[in-house]
Coordinates of C-alpha atoms and ligand atoms in Angstrom, one line a residue:
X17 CA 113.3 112.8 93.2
X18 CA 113.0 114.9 96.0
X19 CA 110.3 114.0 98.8
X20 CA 111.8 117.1 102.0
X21 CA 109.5 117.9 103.7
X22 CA 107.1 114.9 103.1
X23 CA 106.4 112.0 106.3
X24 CA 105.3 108.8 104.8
X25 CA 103.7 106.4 106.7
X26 CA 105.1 102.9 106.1
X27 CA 102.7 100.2 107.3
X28 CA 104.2 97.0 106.9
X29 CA 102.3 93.6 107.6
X30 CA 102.8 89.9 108.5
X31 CA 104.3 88.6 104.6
X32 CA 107.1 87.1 103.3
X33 CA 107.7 90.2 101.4
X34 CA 108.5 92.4 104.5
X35 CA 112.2 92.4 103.8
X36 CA 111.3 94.3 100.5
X37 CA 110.1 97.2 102.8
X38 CA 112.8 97.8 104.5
X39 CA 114.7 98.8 101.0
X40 CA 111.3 100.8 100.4
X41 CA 112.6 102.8 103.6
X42 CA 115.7 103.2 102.8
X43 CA 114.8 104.6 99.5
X44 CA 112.5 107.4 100.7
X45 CA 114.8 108.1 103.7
X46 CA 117.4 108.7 100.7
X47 CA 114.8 110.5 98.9
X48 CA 114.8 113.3 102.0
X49 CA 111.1 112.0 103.1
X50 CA 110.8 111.7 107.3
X51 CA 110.1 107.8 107.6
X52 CA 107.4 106.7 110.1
X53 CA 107.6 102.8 110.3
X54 CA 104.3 101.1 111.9
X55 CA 104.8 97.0 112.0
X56 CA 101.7 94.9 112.6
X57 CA 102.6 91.5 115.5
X58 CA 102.8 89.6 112.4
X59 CA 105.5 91.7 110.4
X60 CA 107.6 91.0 113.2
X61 CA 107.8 88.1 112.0
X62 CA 109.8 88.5 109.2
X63 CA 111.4 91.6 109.7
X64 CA 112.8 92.9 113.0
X65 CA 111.7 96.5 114.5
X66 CA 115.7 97.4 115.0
X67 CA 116.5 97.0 111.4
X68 CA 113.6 99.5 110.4
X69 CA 114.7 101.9 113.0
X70 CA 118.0 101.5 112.0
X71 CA 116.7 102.7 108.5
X72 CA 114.2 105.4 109.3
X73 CA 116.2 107.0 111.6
X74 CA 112.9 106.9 114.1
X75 CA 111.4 104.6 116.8
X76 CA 109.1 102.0 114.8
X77 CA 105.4 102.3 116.1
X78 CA 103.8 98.7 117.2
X79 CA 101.2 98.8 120.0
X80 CA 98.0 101.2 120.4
X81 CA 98.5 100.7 123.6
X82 CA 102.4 100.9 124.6
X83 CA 101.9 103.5 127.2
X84 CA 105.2 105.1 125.8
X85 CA 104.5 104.6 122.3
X86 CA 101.0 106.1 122.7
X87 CA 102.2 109.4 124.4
X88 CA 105.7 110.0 122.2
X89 CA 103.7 108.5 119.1
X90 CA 100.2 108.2 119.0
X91 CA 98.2 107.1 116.9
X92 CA 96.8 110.4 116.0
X93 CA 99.8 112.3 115.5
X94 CA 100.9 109.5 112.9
X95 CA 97.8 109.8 111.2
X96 CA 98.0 113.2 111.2
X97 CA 101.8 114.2 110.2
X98 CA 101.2 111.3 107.6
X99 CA 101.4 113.2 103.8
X100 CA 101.0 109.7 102.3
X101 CA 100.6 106.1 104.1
X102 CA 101.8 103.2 102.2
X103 CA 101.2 99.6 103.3
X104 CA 103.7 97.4 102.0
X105 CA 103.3 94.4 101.9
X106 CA 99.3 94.5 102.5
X107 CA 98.5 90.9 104.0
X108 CA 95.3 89.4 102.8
X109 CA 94.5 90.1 106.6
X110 CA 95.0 93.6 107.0
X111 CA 93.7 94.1 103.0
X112 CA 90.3 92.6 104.8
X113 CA 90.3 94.8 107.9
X114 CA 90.8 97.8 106.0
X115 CA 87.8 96.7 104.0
X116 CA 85.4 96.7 106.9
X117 CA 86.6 99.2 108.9
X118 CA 88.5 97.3 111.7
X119 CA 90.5 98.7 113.9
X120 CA 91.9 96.5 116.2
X121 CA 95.5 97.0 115.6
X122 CA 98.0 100.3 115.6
X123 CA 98.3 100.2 111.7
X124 CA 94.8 100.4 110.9
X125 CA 93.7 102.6 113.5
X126 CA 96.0 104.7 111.6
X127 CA 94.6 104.1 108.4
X128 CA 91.1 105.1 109.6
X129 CA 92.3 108.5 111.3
X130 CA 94.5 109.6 108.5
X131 CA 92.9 111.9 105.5
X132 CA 96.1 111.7 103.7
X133 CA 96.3 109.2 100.8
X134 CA 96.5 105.4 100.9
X135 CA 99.0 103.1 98.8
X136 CA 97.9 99.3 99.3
X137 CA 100.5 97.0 98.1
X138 CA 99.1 93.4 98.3
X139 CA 101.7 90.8 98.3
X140 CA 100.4 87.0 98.9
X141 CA 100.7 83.4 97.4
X142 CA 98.6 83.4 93.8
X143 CA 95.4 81.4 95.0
X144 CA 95.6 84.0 97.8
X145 CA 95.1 86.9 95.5
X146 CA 92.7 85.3 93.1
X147 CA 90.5 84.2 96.5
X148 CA 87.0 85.7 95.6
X149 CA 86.9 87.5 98.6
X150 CA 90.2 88.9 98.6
X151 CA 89.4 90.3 95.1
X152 CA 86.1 92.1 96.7
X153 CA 87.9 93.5 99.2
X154 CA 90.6 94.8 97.0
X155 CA 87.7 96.3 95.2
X156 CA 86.3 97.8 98.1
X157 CA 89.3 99.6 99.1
X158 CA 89.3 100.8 95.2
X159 CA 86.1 102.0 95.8
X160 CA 87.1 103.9 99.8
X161 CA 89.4 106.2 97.5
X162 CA 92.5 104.0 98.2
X163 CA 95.2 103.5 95.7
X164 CA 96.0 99.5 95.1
X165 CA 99.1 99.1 93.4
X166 CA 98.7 95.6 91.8
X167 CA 101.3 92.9 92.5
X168 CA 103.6 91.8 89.9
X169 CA 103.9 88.3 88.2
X170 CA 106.2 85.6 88.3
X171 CA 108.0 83.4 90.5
X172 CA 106.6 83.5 94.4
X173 CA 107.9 82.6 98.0
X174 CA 106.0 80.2 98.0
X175 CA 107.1 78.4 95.2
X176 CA 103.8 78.8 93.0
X177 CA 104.1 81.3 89.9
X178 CA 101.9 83.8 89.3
X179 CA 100.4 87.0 90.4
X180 CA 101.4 87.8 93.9
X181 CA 104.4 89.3 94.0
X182 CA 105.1 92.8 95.8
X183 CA 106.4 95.1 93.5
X184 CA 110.3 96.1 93.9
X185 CA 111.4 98.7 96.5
X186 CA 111.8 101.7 93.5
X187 CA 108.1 101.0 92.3
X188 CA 106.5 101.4 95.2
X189 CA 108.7 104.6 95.9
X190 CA 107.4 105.9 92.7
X191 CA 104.0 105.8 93.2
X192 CA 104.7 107.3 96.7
X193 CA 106.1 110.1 94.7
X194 CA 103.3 110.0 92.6
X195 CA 100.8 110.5 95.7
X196 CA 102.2 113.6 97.1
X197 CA 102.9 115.8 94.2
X198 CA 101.0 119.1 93.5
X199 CA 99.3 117.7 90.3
X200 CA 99.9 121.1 88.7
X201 CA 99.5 119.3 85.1
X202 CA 96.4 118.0 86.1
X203 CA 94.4 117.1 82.5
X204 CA 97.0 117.8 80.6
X205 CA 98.3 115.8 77.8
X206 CA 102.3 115.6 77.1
X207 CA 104.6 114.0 74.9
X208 CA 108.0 113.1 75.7
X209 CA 110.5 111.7 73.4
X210 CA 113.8 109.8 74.6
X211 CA 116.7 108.3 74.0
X212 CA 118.7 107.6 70.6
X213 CA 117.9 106.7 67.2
X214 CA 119.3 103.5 65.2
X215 CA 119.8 103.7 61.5
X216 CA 120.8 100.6 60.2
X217 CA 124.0 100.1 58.0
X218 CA 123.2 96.2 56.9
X219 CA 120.8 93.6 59.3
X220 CA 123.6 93.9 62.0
X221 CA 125.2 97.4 62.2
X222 CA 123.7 100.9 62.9
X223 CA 124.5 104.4 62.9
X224 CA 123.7 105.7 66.4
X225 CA 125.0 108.2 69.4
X226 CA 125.5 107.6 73.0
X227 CA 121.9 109.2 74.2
X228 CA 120.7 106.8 77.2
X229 CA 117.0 107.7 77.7
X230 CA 117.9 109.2 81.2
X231 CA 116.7 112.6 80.3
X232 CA 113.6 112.0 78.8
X233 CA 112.3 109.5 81.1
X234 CA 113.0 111.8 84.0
X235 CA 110.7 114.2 82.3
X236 CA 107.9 111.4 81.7
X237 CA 107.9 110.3 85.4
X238 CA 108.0 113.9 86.7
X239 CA 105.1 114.7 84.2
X240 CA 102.8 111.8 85.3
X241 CA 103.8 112.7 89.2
X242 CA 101.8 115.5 88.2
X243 CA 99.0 114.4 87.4
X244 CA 99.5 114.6 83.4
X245 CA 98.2 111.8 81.0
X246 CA 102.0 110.7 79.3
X247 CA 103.1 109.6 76.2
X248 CA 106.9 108.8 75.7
X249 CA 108.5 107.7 72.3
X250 CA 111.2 106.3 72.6
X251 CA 114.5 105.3 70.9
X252 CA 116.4 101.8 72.4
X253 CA 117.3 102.1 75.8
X254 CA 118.3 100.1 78.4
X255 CA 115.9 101.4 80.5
X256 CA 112.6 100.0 81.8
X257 CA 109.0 101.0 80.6
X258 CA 107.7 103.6 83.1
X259 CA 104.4 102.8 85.3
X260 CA 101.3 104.9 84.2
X261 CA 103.0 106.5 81.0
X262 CA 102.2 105.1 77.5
X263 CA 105.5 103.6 76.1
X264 CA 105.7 103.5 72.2
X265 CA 109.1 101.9 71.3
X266 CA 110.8 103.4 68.1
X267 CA 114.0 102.4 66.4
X268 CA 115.0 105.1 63.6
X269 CA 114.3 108.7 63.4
X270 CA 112.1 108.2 60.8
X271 CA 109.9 106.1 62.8
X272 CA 110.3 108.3 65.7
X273 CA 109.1 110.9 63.5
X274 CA 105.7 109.1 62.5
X275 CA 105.0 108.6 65.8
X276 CA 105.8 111.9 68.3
X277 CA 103.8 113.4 64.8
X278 CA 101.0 111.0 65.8
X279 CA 100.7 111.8 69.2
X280 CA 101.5 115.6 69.2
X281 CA 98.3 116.3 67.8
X282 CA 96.7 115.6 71.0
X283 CA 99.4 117.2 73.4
X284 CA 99.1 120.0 75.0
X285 CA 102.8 119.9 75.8
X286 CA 105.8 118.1 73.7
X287 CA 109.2 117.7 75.2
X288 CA 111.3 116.8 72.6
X289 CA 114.3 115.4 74.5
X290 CA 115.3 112.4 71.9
X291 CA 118.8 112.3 70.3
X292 CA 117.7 112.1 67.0
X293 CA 120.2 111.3 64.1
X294 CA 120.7 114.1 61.9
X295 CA 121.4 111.8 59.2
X296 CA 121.0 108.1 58.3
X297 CA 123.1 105.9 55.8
X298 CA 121.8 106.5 52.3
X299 CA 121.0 102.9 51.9
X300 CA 121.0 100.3 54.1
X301 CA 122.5 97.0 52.7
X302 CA 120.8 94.2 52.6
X303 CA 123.4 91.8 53.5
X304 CA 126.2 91.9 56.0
X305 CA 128.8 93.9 54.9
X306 CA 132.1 92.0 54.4
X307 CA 135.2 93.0 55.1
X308 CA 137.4 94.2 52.4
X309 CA 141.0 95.6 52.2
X310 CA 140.7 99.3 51.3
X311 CA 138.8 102.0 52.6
X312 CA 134.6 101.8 52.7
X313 CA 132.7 105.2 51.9
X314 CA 129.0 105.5 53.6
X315 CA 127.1 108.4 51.9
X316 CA 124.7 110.1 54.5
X317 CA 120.9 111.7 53.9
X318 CA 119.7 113.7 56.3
X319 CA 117.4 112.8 58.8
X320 CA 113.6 114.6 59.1
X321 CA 113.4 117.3 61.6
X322 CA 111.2 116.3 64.0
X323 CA 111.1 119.5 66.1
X324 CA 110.5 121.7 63.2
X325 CA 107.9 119.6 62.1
X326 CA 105.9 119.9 65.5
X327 CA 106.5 123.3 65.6
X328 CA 104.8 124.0 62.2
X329 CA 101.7 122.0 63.4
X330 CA 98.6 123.8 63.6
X331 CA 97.2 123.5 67.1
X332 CA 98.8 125.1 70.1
X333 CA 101.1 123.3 72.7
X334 CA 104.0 124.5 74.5
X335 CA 106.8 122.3 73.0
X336 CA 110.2 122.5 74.8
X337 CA 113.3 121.3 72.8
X338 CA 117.2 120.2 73.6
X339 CA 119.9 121.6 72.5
X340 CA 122.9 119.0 72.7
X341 CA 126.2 121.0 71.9
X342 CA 129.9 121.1 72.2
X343 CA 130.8 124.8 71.8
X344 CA 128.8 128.4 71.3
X345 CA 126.0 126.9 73.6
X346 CA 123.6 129.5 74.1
X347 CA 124.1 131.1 71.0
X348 CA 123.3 127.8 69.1
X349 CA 120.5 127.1 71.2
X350 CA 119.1 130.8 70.7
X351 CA 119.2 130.2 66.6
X352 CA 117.4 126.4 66.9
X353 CA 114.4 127.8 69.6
X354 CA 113.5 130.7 66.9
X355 CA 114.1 128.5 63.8
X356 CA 111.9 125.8 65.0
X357 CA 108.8 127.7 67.0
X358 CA 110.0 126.6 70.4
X359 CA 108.9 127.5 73.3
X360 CA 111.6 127.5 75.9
X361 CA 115.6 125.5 74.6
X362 CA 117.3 123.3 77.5
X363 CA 120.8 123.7 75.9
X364 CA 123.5 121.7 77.5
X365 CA 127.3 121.4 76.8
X366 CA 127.4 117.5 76.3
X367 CA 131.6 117.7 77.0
X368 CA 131.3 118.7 80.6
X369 CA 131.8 116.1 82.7
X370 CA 128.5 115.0 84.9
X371 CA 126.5 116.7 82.0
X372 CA 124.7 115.1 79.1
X373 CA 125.1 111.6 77.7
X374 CA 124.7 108.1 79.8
X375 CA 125.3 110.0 83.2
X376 CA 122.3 110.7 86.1
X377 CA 123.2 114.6 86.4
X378 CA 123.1 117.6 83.9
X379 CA 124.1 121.1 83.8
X380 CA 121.2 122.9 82.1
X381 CA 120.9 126.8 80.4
X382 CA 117.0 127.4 79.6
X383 CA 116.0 130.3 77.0
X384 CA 113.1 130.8 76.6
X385 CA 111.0 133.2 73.7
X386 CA 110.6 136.2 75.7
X387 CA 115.4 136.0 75.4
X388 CA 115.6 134.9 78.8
X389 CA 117.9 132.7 79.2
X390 CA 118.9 131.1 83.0
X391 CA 122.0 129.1 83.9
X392 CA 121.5 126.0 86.5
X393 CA 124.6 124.4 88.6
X394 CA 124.5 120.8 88.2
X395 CA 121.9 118.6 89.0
X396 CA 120.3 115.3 88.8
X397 CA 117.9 114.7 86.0
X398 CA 114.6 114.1 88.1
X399 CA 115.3 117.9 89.5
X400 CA 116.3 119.3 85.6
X401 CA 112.7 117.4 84.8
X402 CA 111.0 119.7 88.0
X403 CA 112.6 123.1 86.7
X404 CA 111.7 122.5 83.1
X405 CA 108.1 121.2 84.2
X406 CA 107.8 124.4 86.3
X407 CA 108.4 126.4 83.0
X408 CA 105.9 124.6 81.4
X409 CA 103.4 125.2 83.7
X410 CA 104.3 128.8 83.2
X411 CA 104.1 128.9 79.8
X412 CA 100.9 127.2 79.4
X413 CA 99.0 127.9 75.9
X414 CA 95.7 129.4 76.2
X415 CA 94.1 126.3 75.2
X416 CA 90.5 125.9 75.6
X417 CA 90.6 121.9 76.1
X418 CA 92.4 122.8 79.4
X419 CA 90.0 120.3 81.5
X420 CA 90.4 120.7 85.8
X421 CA 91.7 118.1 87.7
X422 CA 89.4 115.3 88.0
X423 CA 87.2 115.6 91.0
X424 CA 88.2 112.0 92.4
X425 CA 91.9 112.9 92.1
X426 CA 91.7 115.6 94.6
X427 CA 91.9 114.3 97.8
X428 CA 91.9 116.2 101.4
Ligands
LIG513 C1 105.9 82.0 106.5 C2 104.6 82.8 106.3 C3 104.5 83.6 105.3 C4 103.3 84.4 105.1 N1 103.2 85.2 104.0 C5 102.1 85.8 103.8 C6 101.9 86.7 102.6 O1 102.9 86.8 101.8 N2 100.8 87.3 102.4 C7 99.7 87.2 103.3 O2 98.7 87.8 103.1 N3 99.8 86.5 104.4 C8 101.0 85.8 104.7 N4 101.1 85.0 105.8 C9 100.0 84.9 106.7 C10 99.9 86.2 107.7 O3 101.2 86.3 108.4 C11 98.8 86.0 108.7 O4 97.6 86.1 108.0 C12 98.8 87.1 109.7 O5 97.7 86.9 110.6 C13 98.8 88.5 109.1 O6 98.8 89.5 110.2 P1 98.8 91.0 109.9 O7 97.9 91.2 108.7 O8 98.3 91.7 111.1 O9 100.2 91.4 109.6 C14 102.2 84.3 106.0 C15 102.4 83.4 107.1 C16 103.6 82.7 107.3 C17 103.7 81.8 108.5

């Protein structure tokens, strides 16, 4: 993911959770984003002011009224370089100040002078968060237009269990992403499917290939960034469920078939980027197959085709398919995108090295209807997601269900 070009704010208060932020910096500071820390007297605390600079790369703002800060920094200018402002961890303190409007500290001065968006991340001992009145004041900065991204269960600081906990460093960074994306799929409905498929031999063996999810997941997140309504249907993976996309877990092709079928009515746009078995053992046993001494012969069926099968649906959508080969690349993907009523092939040679299987780059060739077919050097898989989602923007179906963004999702 690729935030140049974007400053985020990084507001971080007086909790237990402040080392988490400075991970959360480091992440975005990866991510190409210019870093702007602002510590409350509190977050001090926890977390020292060199260790963020040392991260961001940039003096950490702390006092309204440093004389320094306030001419090289001010308050002003942070609020208005901010693209997004993410307060992480939110104290139940500074959750109530923002609630009423106070302003009696740098970080939420900042927060009342900035138009950009605003990610709260609450982060306090269980009795804390269930408090009455920190509940209505979460709800009140729900209601101001900010976005509260919930804390996560289990065990806390403080030794109690329970809801509480800030949300690890890549989650918050997500939704970060998520804030300061065009939302040029605004309303839009799309499908992605991931990862392999399992057809069982007997209770304890399958037939499978070495598909790790990484592909199609990238295309979910970068699809809900923006601003689409996802659905991903997925083989097993190792890898976790995504925030804000529906998750249907699958195990063989024939039950990924039943459900991408399922949801594709609905889609406006299916990306089809599952390794789905071709075939699948005739019959599985029912009982462990047991060693023996000579050779053992598995017949194979073929699998359904999935792609065909959305392609043929009435309805239109623009639906994007994979081509995973070893040899005659284009040429193979060219015969599968006009065999199958695709839209626009993302063929790639699964034998290069970086490319393909298990790994967190790819080297794409897109063809598309119209015979166009463009080569990519390598990249990572969140940037193939961007260019293919860019296509798909392009190639948008004149569908009439197209709805505009929702009114309360604009903001600025
Ligand atoms: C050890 C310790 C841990 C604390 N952890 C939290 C916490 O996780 N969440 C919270 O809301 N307050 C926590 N507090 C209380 C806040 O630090 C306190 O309310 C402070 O006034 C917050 O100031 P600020 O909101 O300006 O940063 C903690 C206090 C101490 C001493």
């Amino acid at each position: 993911m690729s935030m140049r070009g974007k400053t985020i704010v990084v507001g971080v208060s007086g909790g237990i959770a402040a080392y988490k932020a400075c991970e959360a910096v480091r992440l975005l500071v990866q991510a190409g984003a210019t870093v702007q820390v602002v510590l409350t007297r509190a977050a001090e605390e926890f977390v020292t002011p060199l260790t963020l600079q040392a991260l961001s790369g940039r003096p950490v703002a702390r006092r309204t009224f440093d004389l320094t800060e306030e001419s090289e920094i001010g308050h002003i200018r942070i609020a208005d370089t901010a693209d997004a402002l993410l307060i992480a961890p939110a104290t139940a303190n500074v959750i109530a100040k923002l609630a009423t409007g106070i302003a009696d500290d740098l970080l939420t001065t900042v927060v009342l002078a900035t138009r950009a968006p605003v990610l709260v991340a609450p982060a306090m001992n269980v009795h804390m968060w269930e408090n009455a009145t920190v509940q209505a004041n979460v709800a009140r900065l729900r209601d101001a237009g900010h976005v509260v991204i919930e804390p996560a269960s289990g065990a806390l600081a403080c030794g109690y269990e329970g809801a509480g906990r800030l949300p690890e460093p890549d989650v918050l960074v997500e939704e970060v992403a998520v804030a300061v994306t065009e939302k040029t799929l605004a309303g839009r409905r799309v499908l992605v499917t991931a990862g392999p498929t399992w057809e069982a031999l007997d209770p304890v063996r399958h037939v499978a290939n070495r598909s790790s999810g990484k592909m199609g997941f990238a295309v979910a997140r970068a699809a809900r960034r923006r601003g689409a309504r996802v659905t991903l249907v997925t083989g097993p993976t190792a890898l976790a469920d995504l925030r804000g996309v529906e998750c249907v877990h699958v195990t063989s092709a024939r039950e990924m078939e039943k459900a991408a079928l399922h949801h594709a009515a609905a889609a406006d746009c299916v990306v089809m980027a599952a390794a789905v078995g071709d075939y699948r053992p005739l019959e599985a046993a029912r009982h462990k197959i047991k060693r023996g001494r000579g050779d053992l012969e598995i017949r194979l069926t073929p699998n359904p085709d999935i792609l065909a099968k959305i392609g043929a649906l009435p309805g239109q959508r623009v639906i994007v398919g994979f081509a995973a080969e070893t040899r005659d690349l284009v040429a193979n993907a060219r015969r599968k995108l006009q065999a199958k009523g695709v839209h626009l092939m993302v063929a790639n040679d699964v034998t290069a090295p970086d490319a393909g299987f298990d790994v967190d780059t790819n080297i794409v060739t897109l063809i598309d209807r119209s015979g166009r077919v463009e080569r990519f050097e390598k990249m990572s898989k969140d940037e193939v997601a961007g260019v293919i989602l860019d296509r798909v923007r392009d190639l948008r179906t004149p569908r009439t269900t197209v709805r505009a963004a929702p009114r309360r999702l604009r903001r600025r």
